[in-house]
Coordinates of C-alpha atoms (C1' of nucleotides) in Angstrom, one line a residue:
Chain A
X1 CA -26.6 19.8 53.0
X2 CA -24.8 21.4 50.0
X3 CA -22.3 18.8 48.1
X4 CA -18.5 19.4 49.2
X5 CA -16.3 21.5 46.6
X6 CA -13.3 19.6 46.1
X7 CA -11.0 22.2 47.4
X8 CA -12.9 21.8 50.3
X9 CA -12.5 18.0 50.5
X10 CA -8.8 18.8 50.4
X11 CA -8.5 21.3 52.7
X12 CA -10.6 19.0 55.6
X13 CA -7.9 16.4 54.8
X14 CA -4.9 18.2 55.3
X15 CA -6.5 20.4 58.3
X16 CA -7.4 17.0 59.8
X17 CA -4.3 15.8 59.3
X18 CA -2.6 18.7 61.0
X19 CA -5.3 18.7 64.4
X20 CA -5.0 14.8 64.7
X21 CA -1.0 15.4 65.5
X22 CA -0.5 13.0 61.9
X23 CA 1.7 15.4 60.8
X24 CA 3.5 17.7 63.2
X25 CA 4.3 21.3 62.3
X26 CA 8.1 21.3 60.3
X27 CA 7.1 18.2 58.6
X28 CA 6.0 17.9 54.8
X29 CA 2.9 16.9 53.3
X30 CA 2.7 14.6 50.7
X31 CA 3.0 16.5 47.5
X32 CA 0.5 17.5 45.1
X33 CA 0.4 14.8 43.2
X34 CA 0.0 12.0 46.0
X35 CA -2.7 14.3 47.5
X36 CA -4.7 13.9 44.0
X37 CA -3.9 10.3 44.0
X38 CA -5.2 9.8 47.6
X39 CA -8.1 12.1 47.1
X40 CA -9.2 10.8 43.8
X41 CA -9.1 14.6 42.6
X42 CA -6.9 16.9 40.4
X43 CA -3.9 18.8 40.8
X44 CA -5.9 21.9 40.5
X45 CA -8.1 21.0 43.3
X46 CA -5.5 20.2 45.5
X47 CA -3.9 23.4 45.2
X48 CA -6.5 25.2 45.1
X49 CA -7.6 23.3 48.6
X50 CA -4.0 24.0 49.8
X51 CA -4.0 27.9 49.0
X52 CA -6.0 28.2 51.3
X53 CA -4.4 27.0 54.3
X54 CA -1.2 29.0 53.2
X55 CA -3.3 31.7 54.0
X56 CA -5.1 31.0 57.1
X57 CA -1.1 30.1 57.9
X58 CA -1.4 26.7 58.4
X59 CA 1.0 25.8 56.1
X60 CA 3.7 26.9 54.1
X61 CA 4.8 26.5 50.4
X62 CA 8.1 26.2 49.0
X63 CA 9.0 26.1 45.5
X64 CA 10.9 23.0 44.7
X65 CA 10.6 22.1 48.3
X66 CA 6.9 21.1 49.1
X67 CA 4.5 22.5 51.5
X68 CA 5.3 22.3 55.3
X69 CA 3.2 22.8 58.5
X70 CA 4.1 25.7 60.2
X71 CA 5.4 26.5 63.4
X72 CA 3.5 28.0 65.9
X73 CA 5.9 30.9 66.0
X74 CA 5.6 31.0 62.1
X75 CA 5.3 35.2 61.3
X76 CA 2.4 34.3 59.4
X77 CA 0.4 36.1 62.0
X78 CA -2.8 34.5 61.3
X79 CA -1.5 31.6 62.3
X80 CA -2.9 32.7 65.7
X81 CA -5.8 31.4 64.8
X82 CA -4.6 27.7 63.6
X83 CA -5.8 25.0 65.8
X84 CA -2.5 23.2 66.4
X85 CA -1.0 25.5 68.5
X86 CA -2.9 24.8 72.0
X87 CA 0.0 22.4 74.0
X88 CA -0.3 23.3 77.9
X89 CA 1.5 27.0 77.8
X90 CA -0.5 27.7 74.9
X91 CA -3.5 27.4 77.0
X92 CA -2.6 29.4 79.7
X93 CA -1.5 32.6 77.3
X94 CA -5.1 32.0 75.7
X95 CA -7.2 32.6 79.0
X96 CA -5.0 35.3 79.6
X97 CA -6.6 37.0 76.6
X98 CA -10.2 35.8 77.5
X99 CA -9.5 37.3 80.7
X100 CA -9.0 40.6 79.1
X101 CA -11.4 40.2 76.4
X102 CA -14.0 39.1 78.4
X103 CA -14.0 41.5 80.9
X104 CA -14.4 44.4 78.1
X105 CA -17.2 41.9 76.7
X106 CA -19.0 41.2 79.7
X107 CA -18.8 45.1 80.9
X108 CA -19.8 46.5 77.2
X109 CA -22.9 43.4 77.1
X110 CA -24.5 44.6 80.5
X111 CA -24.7 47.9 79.2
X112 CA -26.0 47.0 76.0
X113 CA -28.0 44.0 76.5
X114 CA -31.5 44.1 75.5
X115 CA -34.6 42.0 77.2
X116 CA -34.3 39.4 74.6
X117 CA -30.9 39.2 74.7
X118 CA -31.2 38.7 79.1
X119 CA -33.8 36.0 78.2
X120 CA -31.7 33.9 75.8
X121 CA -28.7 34.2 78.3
X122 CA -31.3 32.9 81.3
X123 CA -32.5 30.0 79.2
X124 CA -28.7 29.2 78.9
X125 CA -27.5 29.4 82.3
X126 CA -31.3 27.1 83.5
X127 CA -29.8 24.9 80.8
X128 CA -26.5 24.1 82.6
X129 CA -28.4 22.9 85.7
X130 CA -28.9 19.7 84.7
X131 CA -25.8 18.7 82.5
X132 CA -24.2 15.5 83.1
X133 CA -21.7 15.2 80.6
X134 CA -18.7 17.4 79.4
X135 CA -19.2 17.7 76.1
X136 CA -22.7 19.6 76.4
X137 CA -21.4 21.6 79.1
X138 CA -19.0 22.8 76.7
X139 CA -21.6 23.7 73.9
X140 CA -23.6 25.9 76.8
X141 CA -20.7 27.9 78.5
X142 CA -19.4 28.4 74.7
X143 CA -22.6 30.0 73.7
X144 CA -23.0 31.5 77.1
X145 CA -20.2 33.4 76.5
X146 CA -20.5 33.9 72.8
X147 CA -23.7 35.5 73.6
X148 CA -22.1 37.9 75.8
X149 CA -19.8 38.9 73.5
X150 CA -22.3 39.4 70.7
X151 CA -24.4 42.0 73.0
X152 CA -21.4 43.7 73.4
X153 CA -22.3 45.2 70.2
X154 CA -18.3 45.7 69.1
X155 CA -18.2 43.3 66.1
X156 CA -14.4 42.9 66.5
X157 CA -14.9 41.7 69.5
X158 CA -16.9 39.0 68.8
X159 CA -15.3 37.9 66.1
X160 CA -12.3 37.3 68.1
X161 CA -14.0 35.4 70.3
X162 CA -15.9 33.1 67.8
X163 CA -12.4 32.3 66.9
X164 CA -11.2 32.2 70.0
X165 CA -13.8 29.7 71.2
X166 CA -13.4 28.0 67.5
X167 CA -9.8 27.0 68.5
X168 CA -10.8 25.9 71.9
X169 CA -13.0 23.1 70.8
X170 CA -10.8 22.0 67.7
X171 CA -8.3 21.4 70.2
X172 CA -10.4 19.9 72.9
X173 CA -10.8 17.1 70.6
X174 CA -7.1 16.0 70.6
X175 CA -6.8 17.4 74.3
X176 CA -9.7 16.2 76.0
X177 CA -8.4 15.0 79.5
X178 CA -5.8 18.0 79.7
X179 CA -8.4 20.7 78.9
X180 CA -11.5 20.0 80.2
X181 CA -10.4 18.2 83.5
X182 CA -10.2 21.5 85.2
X183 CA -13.6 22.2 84.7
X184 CA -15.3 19.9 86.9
X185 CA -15.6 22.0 89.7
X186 CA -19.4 22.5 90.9
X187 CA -18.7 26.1 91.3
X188 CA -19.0 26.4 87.7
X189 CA -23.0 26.6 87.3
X190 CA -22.8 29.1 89.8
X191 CA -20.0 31.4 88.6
X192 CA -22.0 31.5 85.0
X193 CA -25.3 32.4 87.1
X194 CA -23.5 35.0 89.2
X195 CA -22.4 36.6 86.1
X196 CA -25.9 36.3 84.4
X197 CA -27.4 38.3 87.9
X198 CA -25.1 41.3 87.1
X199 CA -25.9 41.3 83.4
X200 CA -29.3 41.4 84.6
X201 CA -29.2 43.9 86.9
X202 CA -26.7 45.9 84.5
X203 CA -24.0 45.7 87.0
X204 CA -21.1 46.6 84.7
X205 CA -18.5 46.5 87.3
X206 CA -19.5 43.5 89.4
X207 CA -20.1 41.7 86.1
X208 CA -16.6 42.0 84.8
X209 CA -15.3 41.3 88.3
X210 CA -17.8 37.9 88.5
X211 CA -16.1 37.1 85.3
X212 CA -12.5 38.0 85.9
X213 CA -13.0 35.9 89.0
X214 CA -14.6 33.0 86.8
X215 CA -11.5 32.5 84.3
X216 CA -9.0 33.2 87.2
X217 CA -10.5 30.2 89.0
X218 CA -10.6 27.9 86.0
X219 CA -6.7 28.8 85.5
X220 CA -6.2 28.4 88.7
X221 CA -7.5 24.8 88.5
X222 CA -5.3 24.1 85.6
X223 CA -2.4 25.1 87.1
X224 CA -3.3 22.0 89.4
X225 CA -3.8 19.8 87.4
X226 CA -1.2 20.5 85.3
X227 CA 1.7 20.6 87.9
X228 CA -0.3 16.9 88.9
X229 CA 0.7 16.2 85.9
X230 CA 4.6 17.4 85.1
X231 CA 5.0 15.3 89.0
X232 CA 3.1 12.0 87.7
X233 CA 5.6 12.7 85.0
X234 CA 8.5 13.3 87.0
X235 CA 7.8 9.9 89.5
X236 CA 7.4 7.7 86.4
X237 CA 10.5 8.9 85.5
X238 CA 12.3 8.1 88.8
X239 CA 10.7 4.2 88.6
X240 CA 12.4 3.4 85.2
X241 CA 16.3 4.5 87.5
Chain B
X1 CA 13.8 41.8 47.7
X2 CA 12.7 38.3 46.1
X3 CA 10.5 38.6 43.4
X4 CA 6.3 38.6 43.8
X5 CA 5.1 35.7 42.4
X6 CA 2.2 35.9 40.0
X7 CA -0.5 35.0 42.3
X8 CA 0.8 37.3 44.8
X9 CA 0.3 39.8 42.3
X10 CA -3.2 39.2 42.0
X11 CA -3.8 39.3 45.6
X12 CA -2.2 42.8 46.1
X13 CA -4.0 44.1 43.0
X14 CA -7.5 43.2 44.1
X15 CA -6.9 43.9 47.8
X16 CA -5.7 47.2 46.7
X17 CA -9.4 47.9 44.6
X18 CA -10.8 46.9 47.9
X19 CA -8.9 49.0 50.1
X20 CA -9.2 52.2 47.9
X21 CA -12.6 51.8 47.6
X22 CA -12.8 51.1 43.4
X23 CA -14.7 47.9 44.3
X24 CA -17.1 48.5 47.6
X25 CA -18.3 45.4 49.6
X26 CA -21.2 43.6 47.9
X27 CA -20.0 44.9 44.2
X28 CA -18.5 41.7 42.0
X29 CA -14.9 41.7 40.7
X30 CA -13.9 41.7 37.0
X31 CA -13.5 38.0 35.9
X32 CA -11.2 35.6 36.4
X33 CA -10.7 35.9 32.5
X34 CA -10.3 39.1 32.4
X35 CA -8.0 39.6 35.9
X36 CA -6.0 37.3 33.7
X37 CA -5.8 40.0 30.9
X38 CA -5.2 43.2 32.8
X39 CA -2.2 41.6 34.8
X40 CA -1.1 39.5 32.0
X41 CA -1.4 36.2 34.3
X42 CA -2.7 32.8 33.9
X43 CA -6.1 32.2 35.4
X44 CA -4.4 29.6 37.4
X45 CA -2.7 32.4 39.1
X46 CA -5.4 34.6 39.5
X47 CA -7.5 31.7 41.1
X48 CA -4.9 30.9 43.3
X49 CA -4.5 34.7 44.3
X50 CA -8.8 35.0 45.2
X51 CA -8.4 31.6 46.8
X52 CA -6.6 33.4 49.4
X53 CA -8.6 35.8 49.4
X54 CA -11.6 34.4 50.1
X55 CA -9.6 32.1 53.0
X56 CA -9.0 35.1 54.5
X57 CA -12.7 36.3 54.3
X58 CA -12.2 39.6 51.9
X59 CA -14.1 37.6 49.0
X60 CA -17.1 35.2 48.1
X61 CA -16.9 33.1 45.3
X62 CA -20.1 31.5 43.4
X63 CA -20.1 29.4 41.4
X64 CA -21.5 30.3 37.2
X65 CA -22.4 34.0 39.7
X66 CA -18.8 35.7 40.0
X67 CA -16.8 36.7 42.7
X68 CA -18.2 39.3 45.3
X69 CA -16.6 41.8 47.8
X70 CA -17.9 40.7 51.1
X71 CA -19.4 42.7 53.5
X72 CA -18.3 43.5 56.8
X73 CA -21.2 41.7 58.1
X74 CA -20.4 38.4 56.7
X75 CA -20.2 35.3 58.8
X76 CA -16.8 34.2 57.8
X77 CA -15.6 35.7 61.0
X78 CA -11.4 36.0 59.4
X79 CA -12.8 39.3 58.2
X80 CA -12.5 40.7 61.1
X81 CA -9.1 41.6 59.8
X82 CA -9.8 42.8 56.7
X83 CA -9.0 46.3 56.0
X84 CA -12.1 47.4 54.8
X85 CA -14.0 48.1 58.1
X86 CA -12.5 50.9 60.0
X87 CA -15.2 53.7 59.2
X88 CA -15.6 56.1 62.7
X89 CA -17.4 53.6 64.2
X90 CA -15.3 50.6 63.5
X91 CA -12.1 52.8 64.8
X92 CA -13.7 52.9 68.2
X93 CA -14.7 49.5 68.6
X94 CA -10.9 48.6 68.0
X95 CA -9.6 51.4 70.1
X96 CA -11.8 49.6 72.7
X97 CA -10.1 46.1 72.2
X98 CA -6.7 47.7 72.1
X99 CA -7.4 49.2 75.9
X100 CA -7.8 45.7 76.7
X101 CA -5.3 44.2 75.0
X102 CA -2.7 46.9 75.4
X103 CA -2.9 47.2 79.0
X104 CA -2.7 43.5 79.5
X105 CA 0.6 43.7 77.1
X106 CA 2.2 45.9 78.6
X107 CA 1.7 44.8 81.9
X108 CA 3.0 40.9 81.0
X109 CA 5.7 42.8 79.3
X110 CA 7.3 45.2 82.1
X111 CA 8.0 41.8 84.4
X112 CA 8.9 39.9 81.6
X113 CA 11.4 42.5 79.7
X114 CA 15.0 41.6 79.2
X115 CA 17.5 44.5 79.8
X116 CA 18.3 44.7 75.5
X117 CA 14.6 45.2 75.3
X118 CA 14.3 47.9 77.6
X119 CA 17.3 49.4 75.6
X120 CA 15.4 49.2 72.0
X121 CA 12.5 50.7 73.9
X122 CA 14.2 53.4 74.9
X123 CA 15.8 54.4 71.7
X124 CA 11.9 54.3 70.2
X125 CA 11.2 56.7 72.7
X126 CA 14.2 59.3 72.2
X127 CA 13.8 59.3 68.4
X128 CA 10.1 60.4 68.9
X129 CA 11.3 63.4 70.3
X130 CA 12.5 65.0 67.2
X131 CA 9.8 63.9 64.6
X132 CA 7.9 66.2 62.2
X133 CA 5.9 64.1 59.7
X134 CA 3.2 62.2 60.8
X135 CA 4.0 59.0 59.0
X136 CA 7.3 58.9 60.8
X137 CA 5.6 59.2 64.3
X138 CA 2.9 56.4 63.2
X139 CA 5.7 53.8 62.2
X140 CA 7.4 54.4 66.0
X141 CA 4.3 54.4 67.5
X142 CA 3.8 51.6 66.1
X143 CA 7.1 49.9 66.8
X144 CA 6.6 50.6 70.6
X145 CA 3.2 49.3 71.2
X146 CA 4.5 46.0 69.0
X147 CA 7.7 45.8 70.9
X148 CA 6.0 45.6 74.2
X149 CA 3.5 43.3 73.4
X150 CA 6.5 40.9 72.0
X151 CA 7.7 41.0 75.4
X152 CA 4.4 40.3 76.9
X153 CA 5.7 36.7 75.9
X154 CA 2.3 35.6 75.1
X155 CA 2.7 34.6 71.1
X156 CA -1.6 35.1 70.9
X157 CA -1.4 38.4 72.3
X158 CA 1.5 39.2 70.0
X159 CA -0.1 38.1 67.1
X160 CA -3.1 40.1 67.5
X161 CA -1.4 43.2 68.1
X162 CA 0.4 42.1 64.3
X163 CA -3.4 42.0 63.4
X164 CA -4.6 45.3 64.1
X165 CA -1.8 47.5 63.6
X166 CA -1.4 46.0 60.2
X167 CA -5.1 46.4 60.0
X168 CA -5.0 50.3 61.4
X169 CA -1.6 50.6 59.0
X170 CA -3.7 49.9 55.4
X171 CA -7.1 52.0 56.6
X172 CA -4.9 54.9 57.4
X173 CA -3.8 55.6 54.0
X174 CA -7.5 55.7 53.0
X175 CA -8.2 57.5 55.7
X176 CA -5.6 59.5 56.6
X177 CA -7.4 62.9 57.6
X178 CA -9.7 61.4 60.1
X179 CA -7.6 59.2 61.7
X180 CA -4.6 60.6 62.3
X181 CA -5.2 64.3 62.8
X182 CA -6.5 63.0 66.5
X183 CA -2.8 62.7 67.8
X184 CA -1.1 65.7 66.9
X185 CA -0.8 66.2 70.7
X186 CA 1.5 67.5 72.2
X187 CA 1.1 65.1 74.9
X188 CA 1.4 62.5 72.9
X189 CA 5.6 61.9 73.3
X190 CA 5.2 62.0 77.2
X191 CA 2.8 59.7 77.5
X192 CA 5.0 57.0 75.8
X193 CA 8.3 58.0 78.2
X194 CA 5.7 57.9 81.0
X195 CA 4.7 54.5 79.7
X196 CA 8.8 53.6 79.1
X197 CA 9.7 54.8 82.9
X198 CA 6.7 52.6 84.2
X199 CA 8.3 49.3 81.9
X200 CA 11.8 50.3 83.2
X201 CA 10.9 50.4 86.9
X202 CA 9.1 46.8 86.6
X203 CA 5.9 48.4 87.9
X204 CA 3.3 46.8 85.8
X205 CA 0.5 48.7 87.7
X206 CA 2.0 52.3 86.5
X207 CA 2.4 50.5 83.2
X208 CA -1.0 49.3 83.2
X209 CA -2.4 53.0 83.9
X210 CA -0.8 55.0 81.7
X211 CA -1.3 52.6 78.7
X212 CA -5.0 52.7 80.0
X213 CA -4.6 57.1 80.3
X214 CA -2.9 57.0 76.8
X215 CA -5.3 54.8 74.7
X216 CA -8.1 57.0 76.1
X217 CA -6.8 60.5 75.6
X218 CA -6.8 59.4 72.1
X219 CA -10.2 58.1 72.1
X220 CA -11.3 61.3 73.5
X221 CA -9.7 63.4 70.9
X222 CA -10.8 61.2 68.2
X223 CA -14.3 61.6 69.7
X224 CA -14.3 65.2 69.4
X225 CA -12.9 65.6 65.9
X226 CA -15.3 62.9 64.7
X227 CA -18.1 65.2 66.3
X228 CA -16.8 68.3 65.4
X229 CA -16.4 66.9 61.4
X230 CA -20.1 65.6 62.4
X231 CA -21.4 69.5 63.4
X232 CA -19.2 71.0 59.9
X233 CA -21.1 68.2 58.2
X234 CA -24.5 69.3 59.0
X235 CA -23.9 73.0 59.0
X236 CA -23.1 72.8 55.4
X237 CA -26.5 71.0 55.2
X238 CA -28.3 74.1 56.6
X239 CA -26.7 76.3 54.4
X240 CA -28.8 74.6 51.0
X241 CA -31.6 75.8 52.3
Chain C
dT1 C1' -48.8 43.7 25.2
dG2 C1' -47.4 40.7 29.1
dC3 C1' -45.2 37.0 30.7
dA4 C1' -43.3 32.5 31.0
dA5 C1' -40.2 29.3 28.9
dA6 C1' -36.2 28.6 26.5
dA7 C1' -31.9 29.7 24.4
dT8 C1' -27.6 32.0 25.1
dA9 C1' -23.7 34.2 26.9
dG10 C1' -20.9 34.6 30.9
dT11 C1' -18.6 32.8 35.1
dT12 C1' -16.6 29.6 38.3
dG13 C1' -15.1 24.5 39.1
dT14 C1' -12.4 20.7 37.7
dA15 C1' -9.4 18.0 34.7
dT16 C1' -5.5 17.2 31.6
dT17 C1' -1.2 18.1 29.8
dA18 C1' 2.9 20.5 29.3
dT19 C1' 6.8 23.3 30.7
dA20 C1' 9.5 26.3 33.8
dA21 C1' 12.0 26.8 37.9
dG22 C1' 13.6 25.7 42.3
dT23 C1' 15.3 22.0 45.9
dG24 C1' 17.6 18.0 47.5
dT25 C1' 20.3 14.1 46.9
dG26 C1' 23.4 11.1 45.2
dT27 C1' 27.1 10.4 41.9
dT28 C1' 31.1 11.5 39.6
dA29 C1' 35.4 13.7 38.6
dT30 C1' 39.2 15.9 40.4
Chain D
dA1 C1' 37.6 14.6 50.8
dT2 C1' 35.3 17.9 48.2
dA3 C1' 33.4 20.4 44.6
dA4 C1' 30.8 20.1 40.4
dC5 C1' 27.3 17.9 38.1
dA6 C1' 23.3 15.1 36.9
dC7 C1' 18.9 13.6 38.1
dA8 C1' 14.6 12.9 40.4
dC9 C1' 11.1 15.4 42.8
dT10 C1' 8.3 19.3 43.8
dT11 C1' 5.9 23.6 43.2
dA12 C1' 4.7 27.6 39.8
dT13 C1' 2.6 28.9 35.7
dA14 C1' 0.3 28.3 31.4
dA15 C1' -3.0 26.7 27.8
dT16 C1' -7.0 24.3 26.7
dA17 C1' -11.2 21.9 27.3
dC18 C1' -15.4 20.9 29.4
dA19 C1' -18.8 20.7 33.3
dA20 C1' -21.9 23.1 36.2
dC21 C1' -24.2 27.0 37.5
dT22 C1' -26.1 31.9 36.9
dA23 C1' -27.8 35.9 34.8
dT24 C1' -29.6 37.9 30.9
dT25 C1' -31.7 38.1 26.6
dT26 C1' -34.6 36.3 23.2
dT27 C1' -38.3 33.8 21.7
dG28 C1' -42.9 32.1 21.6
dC29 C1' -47.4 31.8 23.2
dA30 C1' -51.6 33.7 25.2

DNA sequence: TGCAAAATAGTTGTATTATAAGTGTGTTAT
DNA sequence: ATAACACACTTATAATACAACTATTTTGCA
């Protein structure tokens, strides 16, 4: 593996810093010259490492001010794309947009699949048989569905989903019992080999409805869980009266 | 308006040689040395400006090699929203994603609409009416389709409309004949009061279908200029011989 | 002449130092 | 009490130097 630029270095701090929840958005990072100090690099590098996350979005400079995490609703409309912003609502809007991008994937992939393409997915969906623990269930359904999205042949479209599915793991990490929970039902292998048939069988229309049925159930299951939770919440709250 | 600051400067400048084509993906960019001369800037400014750059995926950096345009085909998937891509092709494949998208906005945005929003909407609407140049028409168009998908009250969703209509916004003006000549309907002002009547009623289905009737008329026309321009293109071949 | 090795020029990466300019806070003078 | 000011802190820009890497040109040998 190549050597780590030390812009890079930097910017794996700070974006650390940000996912791990050590500093929320609207606070300040340290200035420059603590972040050289810390890092054992110079100025230059930690600017240069900091650039860049002003324009992925992540943060925000201010002359005379210092550099600030932004908000989730920060305009900087790339900012979509930050891996901070996933909280429990946040979720819920994102697999609204799978639902919609992934039913255009799905239907564009079963008509422009080709016999490689079906035998990758297959040796996928065998894969997720036999899984025991979350983590690589995670790495199959992404590239399940990443696959899909590749063989729809629209390259926007995949790219929004490698970034959509980027997100969803960076946050997973912080999030682990909120997010994944829901996925334990043992309908799952079954939903994912359902949608594999159609593709198969070029089914366009029974593919995207497989699928629109796949992420409503895993939203549904969510929604569960997560009112579980805001109850749990709500008794612990009574006990302390 | 506050003043540009230096790096800023930089950025516009070499996005600009991108977007108008003076430096195609693959080529290198002048120097850092020498961006420093023409726009009379430090080369800590015009680093800091290509650092964003390259964040955002329009540029590759290498080391003692120079700095390249990417192509569209590169990995670092933030190009996506680069405004280099939208040849025919490319203007399809997001004309696809927007069917998605737009129908699922607008259908998220007609029950969640406040009554002030339905009035801006509406005022969008009447001013189309009496339009003549087809810049003016663009920037309403374009206000609608953001408008509602700010009401859709999903901040993702919102943020990738930002995305694309920025991104159709700057490959317009390089592209202004093929693009836009498709929606010199006359159809084109109903379709958006149809749209408007649907959001005002609360019926998200309506909403849903004429977004889905709208975004595919255009398609269609789209289609048959690009075709037509394809048939002009090879008669003029014939003739040589 | 052909070609490989080596020198050379050009380019980005990092460090250092200095100054400008904006922000925020605390202090002072009224 | 409040407004004006001073001061410390922070980011923005600049200039210079050198390190590290690349691409090209030149040199030297067969």
């Amino acid at each position: 593996m190549r050597k780590k630029s030390k812009s890079q270095k930097v910017y794996d701090y700070i974006e650390e810093l940000v996912i791990s929840g050590e500093i929320k958005p609207g606070e300040r990072l340290p200035s420059e010259a603590k972040l050289g100090e810390i890092l054992e690099v110079s100025r230059v590098s930690v600017r240069a490492g900091i650039e860049k996350l002003s324009a992925i979005g992540l943060v925000s400079k201010k002359k005379g001010g210092g550099t600030y995490v932004n908000k989730p609703k920060n305009d900087n409309y790339l900012s979509v794309f930050t891996p901070t912003l996933l909280h429990n609502t946040d979720y819920l809007e994102m697999m609204e947009i799978r639902r919609a991008l992934d039913s255009l994937s799905v239907q564009l992939c079963a008509k422009n699949i080709t016999e490689s393409g079906i035998r990758k997915l297959g040796e996928i969906v065998d894969s997720m048989e036999n899984i025991e623990n979350e983590y690589d269930f995670f790495e199959l359904d992404k590239k399940f569905h990443l696959l899909i999205s590749k063989y729809s042949k629209n390259r926007f479209l995949h790219n929004i989903h490698l970034i959509i599915w980027d997100v969803l793991q960076k946050t997973l990490r912080t999030k682990y019992n909120t997010v994944t929970r829901q996925d334990h039902s043992t309908d799952r292998v079954e939903e994912h080999q359902d949608i594999y048939q159609a593709i198969v069988h070029k089914d366009e229309d029974l593919a995207r409805i497989y699928t629109v049925r796949h992420l409503e159930r895993i939203i549904d299951t969510f929604n569960c869980e997560y009112n579980e939770a805001y109850y749990e919440a709500k008794k612990e709250e009574k006990k302390k009266h």
